[in-house]
mmCIF file of C-alpha atoms in Angstrom:
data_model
loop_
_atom_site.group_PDB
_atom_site.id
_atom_site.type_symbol
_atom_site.label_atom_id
_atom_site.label_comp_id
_atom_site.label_asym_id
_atom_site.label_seq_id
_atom_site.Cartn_x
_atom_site.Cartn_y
_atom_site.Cartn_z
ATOM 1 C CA UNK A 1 -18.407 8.947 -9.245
ATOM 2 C CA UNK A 2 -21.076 6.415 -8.142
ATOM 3 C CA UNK A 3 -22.199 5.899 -11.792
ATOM 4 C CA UNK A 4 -18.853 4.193 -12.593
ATOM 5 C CA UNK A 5 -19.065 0.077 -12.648
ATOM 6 C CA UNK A 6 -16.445 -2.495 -12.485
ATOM 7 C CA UNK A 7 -16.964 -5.654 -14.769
ATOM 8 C CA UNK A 8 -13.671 -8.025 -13.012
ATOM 9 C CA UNK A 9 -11.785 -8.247 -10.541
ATOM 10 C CA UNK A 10 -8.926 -5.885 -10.405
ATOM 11 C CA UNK A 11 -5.551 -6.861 -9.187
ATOM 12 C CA UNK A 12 -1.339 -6.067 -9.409
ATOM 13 C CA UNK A 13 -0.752 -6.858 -12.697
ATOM 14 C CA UNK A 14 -4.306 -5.458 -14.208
ATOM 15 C CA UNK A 15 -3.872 -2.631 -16.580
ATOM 16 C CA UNK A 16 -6.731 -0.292 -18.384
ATOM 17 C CA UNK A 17 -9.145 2.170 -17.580
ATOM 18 C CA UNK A 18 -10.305 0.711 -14.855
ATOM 19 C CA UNK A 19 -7.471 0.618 -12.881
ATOM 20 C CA UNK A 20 -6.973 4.604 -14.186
ATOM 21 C CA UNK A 21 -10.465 5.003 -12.535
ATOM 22 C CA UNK A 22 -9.867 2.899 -9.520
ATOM 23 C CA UNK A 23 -6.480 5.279 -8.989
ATOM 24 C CA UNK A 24 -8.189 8.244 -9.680
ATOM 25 C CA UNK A 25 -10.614 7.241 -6.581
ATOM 26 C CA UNK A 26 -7.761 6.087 -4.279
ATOM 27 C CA UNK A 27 -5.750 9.549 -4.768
ATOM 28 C CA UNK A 28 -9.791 11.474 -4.091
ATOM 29 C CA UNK A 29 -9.778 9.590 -0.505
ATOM 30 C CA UNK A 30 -6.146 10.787 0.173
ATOM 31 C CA UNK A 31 -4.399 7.613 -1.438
ATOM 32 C CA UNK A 32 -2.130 9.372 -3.212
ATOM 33 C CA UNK A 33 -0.798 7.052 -6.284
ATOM 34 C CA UNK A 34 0.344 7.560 -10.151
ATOM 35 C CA UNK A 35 -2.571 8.135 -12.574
ATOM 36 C CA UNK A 36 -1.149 5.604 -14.988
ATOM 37 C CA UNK A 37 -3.202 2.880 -15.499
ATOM 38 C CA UNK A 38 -0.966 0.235 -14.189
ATOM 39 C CA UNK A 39 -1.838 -2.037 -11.418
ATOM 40 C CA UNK A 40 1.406 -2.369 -9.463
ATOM 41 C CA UNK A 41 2.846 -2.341 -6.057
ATOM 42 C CA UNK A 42 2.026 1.123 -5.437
ATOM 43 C CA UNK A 43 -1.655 0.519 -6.214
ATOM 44 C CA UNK A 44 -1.543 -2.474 -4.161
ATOM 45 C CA UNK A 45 -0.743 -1.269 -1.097
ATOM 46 C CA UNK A 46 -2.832 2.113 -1.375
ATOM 47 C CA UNK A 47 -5.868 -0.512 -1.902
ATOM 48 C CA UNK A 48 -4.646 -2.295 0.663
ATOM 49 C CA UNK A 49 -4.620 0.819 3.097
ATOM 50 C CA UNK A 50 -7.824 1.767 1.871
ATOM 51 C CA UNK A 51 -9.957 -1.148 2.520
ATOM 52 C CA UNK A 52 -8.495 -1.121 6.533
ATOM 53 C CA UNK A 53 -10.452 1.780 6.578
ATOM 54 C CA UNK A 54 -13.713 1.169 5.131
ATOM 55 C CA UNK A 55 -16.778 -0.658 5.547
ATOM 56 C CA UNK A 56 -18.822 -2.716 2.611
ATOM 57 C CA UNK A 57 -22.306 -2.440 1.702
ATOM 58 C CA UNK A 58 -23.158 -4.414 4.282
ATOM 59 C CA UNK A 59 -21.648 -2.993 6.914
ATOM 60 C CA UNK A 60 -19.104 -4.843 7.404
ATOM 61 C CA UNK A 61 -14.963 -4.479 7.800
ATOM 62 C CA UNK A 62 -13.718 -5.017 4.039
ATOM 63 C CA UNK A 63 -11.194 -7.470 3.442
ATOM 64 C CA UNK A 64 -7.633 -6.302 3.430
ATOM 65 C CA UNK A 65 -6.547 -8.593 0.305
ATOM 66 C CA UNK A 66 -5.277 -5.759 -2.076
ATOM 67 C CA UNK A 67 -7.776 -6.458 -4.388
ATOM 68 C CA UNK A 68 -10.651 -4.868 -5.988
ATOM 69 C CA UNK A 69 -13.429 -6.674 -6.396
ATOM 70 C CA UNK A 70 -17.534 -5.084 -6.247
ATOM 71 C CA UNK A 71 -17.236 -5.099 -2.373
ATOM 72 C CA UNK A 72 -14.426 -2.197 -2.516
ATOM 73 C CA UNK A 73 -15.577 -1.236 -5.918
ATOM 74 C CA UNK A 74 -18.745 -0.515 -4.038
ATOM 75 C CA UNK A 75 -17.061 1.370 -0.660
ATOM 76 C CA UNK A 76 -14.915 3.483 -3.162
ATOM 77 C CA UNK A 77 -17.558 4.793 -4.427
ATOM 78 C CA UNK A 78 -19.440 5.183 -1.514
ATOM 79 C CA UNK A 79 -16.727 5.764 1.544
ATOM 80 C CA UNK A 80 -17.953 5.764 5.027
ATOM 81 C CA UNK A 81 -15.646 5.224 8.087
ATOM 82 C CA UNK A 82 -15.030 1.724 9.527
ATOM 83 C CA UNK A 83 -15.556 3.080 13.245
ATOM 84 C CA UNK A 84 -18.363 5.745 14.584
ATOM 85 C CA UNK A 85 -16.863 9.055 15.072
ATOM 86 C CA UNK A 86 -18.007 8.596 19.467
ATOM 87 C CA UNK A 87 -15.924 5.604 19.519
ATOM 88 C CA UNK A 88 -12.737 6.265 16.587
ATOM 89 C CA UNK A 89 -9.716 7.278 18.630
ATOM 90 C CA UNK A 90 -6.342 10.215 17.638
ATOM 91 C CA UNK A 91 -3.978 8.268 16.497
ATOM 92 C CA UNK A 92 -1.959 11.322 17.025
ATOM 93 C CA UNK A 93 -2.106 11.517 21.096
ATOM 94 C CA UNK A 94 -0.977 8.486 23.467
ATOM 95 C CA UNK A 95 -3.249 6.169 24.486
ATOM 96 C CA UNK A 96 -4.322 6.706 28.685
ATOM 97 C CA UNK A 97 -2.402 4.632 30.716
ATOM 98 C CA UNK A 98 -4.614 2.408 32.352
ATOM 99 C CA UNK A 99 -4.666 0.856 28.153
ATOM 100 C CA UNK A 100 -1.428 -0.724 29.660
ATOM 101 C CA UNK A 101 1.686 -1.103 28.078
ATOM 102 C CA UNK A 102 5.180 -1.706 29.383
ATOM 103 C CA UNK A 103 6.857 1.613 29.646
ATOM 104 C CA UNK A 104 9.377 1.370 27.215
ATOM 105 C CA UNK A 105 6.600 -0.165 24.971
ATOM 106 C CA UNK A 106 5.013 2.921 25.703
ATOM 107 C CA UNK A 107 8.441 4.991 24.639
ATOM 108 C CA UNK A 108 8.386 3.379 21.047
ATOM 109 C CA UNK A 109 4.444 3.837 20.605
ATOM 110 C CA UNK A 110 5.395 7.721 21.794
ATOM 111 C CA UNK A 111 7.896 8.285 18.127
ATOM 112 C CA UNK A 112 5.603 6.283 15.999
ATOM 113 C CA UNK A 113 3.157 8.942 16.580
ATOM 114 C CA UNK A 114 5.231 11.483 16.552
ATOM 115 C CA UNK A 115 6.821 10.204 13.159
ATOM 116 C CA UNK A 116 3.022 9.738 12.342
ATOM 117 C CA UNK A 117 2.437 13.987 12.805
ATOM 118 C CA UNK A 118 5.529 14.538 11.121
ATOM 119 C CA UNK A 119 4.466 12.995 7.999
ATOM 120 C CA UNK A 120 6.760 10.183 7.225
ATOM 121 C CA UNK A 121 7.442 8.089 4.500
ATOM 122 C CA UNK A 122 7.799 7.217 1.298
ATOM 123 C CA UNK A 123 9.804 10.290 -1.318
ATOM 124 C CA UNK A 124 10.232 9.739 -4.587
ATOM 125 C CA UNK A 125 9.228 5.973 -4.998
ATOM 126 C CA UNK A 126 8.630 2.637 -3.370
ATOM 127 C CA UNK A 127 10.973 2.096 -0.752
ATOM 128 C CA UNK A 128 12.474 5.820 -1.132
ATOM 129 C CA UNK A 129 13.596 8.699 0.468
ATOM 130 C CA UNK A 130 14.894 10.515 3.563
ATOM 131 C CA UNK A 131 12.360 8.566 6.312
ATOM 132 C CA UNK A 132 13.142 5.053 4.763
ATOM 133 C CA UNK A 133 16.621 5.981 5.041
ATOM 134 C CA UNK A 134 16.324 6.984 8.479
ATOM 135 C CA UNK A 135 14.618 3.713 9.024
ATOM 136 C CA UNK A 136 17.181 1.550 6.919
ATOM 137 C CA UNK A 137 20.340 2.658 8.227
ATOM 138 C CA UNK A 138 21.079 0.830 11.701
ATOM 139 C CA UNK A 139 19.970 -2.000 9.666
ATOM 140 C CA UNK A 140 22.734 -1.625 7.359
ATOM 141 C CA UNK A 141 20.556 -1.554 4.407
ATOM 142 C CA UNK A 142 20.018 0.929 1.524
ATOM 143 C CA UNK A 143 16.343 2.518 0.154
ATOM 144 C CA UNK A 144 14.514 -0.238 -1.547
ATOM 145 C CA UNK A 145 14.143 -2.284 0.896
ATOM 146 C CA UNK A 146 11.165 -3.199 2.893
ATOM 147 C CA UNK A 147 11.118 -0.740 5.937
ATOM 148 C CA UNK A 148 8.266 -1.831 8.484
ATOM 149 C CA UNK A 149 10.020 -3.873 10.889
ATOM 150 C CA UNK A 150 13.106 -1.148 10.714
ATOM 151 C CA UNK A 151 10.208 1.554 11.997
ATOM 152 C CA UNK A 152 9.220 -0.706 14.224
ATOM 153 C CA UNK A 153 13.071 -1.034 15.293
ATOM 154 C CA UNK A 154 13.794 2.145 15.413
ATOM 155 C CA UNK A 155 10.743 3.583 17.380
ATOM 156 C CA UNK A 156 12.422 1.211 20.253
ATOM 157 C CA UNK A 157 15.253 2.643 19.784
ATOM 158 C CA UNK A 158 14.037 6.097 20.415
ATOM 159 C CA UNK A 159 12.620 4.666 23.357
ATOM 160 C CA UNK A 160 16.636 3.560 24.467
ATOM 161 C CA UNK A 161 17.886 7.405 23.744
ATOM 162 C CA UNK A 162 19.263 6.111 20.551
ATOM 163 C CA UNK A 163 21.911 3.757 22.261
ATOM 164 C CA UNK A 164 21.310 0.149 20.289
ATOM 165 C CA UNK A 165 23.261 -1.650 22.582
ATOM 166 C CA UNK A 166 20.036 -0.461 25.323
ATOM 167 C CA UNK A 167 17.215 -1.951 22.900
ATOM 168 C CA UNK A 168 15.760 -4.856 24.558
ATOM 169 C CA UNK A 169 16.084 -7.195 21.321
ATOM 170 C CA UNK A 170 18.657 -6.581 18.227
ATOM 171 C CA UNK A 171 17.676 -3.773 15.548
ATOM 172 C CA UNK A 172 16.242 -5.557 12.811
ATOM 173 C CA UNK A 173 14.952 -5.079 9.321
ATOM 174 C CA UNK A 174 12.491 -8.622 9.158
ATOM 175 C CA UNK A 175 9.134 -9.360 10.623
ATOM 176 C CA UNK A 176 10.088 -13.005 10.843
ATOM 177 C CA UNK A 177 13.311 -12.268 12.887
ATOM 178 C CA UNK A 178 11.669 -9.811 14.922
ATOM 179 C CA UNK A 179 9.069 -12.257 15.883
ATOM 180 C CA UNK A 180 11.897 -14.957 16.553
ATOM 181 C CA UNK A 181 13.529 -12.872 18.785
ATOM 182 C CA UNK A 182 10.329 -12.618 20.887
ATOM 183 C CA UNK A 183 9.855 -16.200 20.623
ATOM 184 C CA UNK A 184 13.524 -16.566 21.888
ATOM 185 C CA UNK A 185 13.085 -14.370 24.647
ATOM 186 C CA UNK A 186 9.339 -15.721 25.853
ATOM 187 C CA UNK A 187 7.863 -12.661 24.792
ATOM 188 C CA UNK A 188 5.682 -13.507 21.715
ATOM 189 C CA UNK A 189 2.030 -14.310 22.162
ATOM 190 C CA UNK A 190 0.328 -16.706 19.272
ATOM 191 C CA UNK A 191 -3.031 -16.185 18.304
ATOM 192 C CA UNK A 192 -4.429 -19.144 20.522
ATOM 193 C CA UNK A 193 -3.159 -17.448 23.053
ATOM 194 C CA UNK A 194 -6.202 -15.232 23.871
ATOM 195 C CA UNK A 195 -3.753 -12.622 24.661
ATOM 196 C CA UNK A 196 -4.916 -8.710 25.087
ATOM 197 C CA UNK A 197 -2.598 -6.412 23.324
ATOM 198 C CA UNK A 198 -1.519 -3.238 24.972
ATOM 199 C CA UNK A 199 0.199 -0.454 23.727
ATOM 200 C CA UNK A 200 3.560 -0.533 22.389
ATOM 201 C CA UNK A 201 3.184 -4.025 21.670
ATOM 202 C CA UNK A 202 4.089 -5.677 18.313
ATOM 203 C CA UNK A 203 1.531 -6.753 16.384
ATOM 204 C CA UNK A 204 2.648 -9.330 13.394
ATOM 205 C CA UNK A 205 1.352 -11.012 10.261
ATOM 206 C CA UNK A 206 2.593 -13.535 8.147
ATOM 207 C CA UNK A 207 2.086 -12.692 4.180
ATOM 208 C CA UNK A 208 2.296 -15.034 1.090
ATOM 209 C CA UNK A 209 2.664 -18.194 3.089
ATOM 210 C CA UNK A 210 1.665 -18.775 7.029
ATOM 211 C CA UNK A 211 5.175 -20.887 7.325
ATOM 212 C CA UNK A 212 6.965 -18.988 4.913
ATOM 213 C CA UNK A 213 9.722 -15.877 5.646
ATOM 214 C CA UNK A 214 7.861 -13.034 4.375
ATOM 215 C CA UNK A 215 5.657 -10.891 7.139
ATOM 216 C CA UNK A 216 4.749 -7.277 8.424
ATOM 217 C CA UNK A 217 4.758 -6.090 11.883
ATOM 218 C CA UNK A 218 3.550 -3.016 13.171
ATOM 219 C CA UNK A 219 2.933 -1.223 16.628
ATOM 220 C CA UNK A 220 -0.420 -1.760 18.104
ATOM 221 C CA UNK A 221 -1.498 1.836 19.665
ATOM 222 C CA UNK A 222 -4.626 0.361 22.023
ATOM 223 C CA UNK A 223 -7.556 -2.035 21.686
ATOM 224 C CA UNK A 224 -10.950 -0.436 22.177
ATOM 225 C CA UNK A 225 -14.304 -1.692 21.533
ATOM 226 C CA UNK A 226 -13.417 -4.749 19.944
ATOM 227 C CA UNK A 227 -11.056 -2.863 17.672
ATOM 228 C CA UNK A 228 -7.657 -2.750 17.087
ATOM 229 C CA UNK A 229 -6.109 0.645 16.275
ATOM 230 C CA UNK A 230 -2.320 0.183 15.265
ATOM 231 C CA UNK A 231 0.354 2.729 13.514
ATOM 232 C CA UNK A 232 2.289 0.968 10.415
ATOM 233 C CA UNK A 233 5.047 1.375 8.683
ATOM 234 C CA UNK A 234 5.285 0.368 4.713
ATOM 235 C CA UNK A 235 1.351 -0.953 4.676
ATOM 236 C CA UNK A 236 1.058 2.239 2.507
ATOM 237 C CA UNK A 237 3.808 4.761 1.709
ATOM 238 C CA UNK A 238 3.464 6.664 4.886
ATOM 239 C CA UNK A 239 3.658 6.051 8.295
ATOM 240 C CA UNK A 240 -0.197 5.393 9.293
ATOM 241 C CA UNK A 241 -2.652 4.344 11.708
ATOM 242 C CA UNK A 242 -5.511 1.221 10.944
ATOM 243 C CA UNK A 243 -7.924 -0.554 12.209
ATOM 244 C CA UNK A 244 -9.232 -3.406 12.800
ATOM 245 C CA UNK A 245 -11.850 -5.868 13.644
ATOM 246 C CA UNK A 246 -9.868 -7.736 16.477
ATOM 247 C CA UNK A 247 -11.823 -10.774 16.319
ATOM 248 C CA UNK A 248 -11.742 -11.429 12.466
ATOM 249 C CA UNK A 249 -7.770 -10.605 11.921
ATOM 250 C CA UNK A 250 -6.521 -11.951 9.391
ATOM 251 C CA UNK A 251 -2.988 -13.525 8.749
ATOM 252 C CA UNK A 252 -2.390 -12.502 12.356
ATOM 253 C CA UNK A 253 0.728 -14.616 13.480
ATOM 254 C CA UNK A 254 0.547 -12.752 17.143
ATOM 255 C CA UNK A 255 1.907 -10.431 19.085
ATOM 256 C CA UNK A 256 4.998 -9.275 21.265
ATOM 257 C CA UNK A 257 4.993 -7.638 24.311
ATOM 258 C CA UNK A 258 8.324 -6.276 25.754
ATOM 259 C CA UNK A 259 8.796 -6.965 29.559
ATOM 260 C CA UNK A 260 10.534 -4.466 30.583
#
């Protein structure tokens, strides 16, 4: 495949055999998306997933944009991991406990990964299926809808036993809220903070607009090495782990840390 060139950027909304290539390459690095030549949401965020992953050229972190320009073109084609193998972590086993983490942070952290081993996520569409609806329902919401802050919800309230009147802040299906609540409750940290994440924290991003009402919010499972390794739900279709360069985040709005 490293014979194949790009000649533009490719982005949602781009159609062509390009995009059927770049698809084609996403699904070979375990992206899985449609072969149809269409540039869409799906493509997006498997593009999105992908360059968390991945190094450039140069050696450097690509840049989690959702777009496809001779950077990723290049890393698609030639795929190496972001971290050394000595110093990646298992996203599948708990991080040690002198990481840190307040214990029922800890709890939540504990069924992310095990939703992580089981697989979840998307079935039969954006927004679809069993896991979503899992995720969805003590929000009162349908499939369709955006699920990442209801996996983040309802990790903690695995942690509680499954009693929502336990969870130390309301069940919610919005990064924004989310992140008011922990600004209500003193337990958001801002960027400027300097603050050192631990796991079972809540790690949150703004998207679109810094001051507008659209975000994402995942768990963070440990920082090591200048990296921070999270689990996510709705980055991609399935419930995943990424990384990332902790100094050179991006749209990072902060992070929440539950006291108790």
């Amino acid at each position: 495949m490293e014979d194949l060139c790009m000649s533009s950027l490719l982005k949602k909304g781009a159609q062509g055999e390009e995009v059927l290539q770049l698809q084609k390459l996403l699904v070979e690095h375990g992206f899985p998306v449609s072969l149809d030549g269409i540039f869409g949401i799906e493509t997006e965020r498997a593009v999105r997933a992908f360059q968390s992953q991945n190094l450039d050229q140069h050696g450097e972190p690509l840049r989690v944009d959702g777009q496809v320009g001779p950077l990723t073109w290049w890393s698609l084609t030639h795929p190496k991991p972001v971290i050394d193998r000595p110093v990646a972590i298992n996203y599948q086993e708990m991080p040690p406990e002198e990481a840190g983490g307040s214990s029922i942070g800890r709890a939540a952290l504990s069924a992310a990964i095990s939703e992580l081993k089981a697989g979840a996520g998307e079935v039969g569409g954006n927004n679809q299926g069993p896991w979503v609806c899992k995720y969805l329902a003590p929000a009162g919401l349908g499939p369709g809808n955006p699920w990442c802050a209801s996996f983040v919800s309802w990790c903690f309230l695995q942690a509680v036993g499954g009693e929502k009147e336990k969870m130390p802040f309301s069940y919610s299906a919005s990064a924004r809220d989310l992140l008011k609540k922990f600004q209500k409750k003193g337990w958001a940290k801002s960027p400027s903070d300097r603050y050192i994440p631990q796991p079972g924290d809540l790690v949150f991003w703004w998207r679109v607009k810094a001051d507008g009402w659209q975000g994402h919010v995942g768990l963070v499972h440990q920082l090591k090495y200048g990296m921070l390794y999270t689990i996510e739900g709705n980055k991609s279709p399935r419930v995943q782990g990424f990384s990332y360069v902790f100094s050179r985040m991006e749209k990072l709005l902060g992070f929440g840390h539950v006291f108790c």
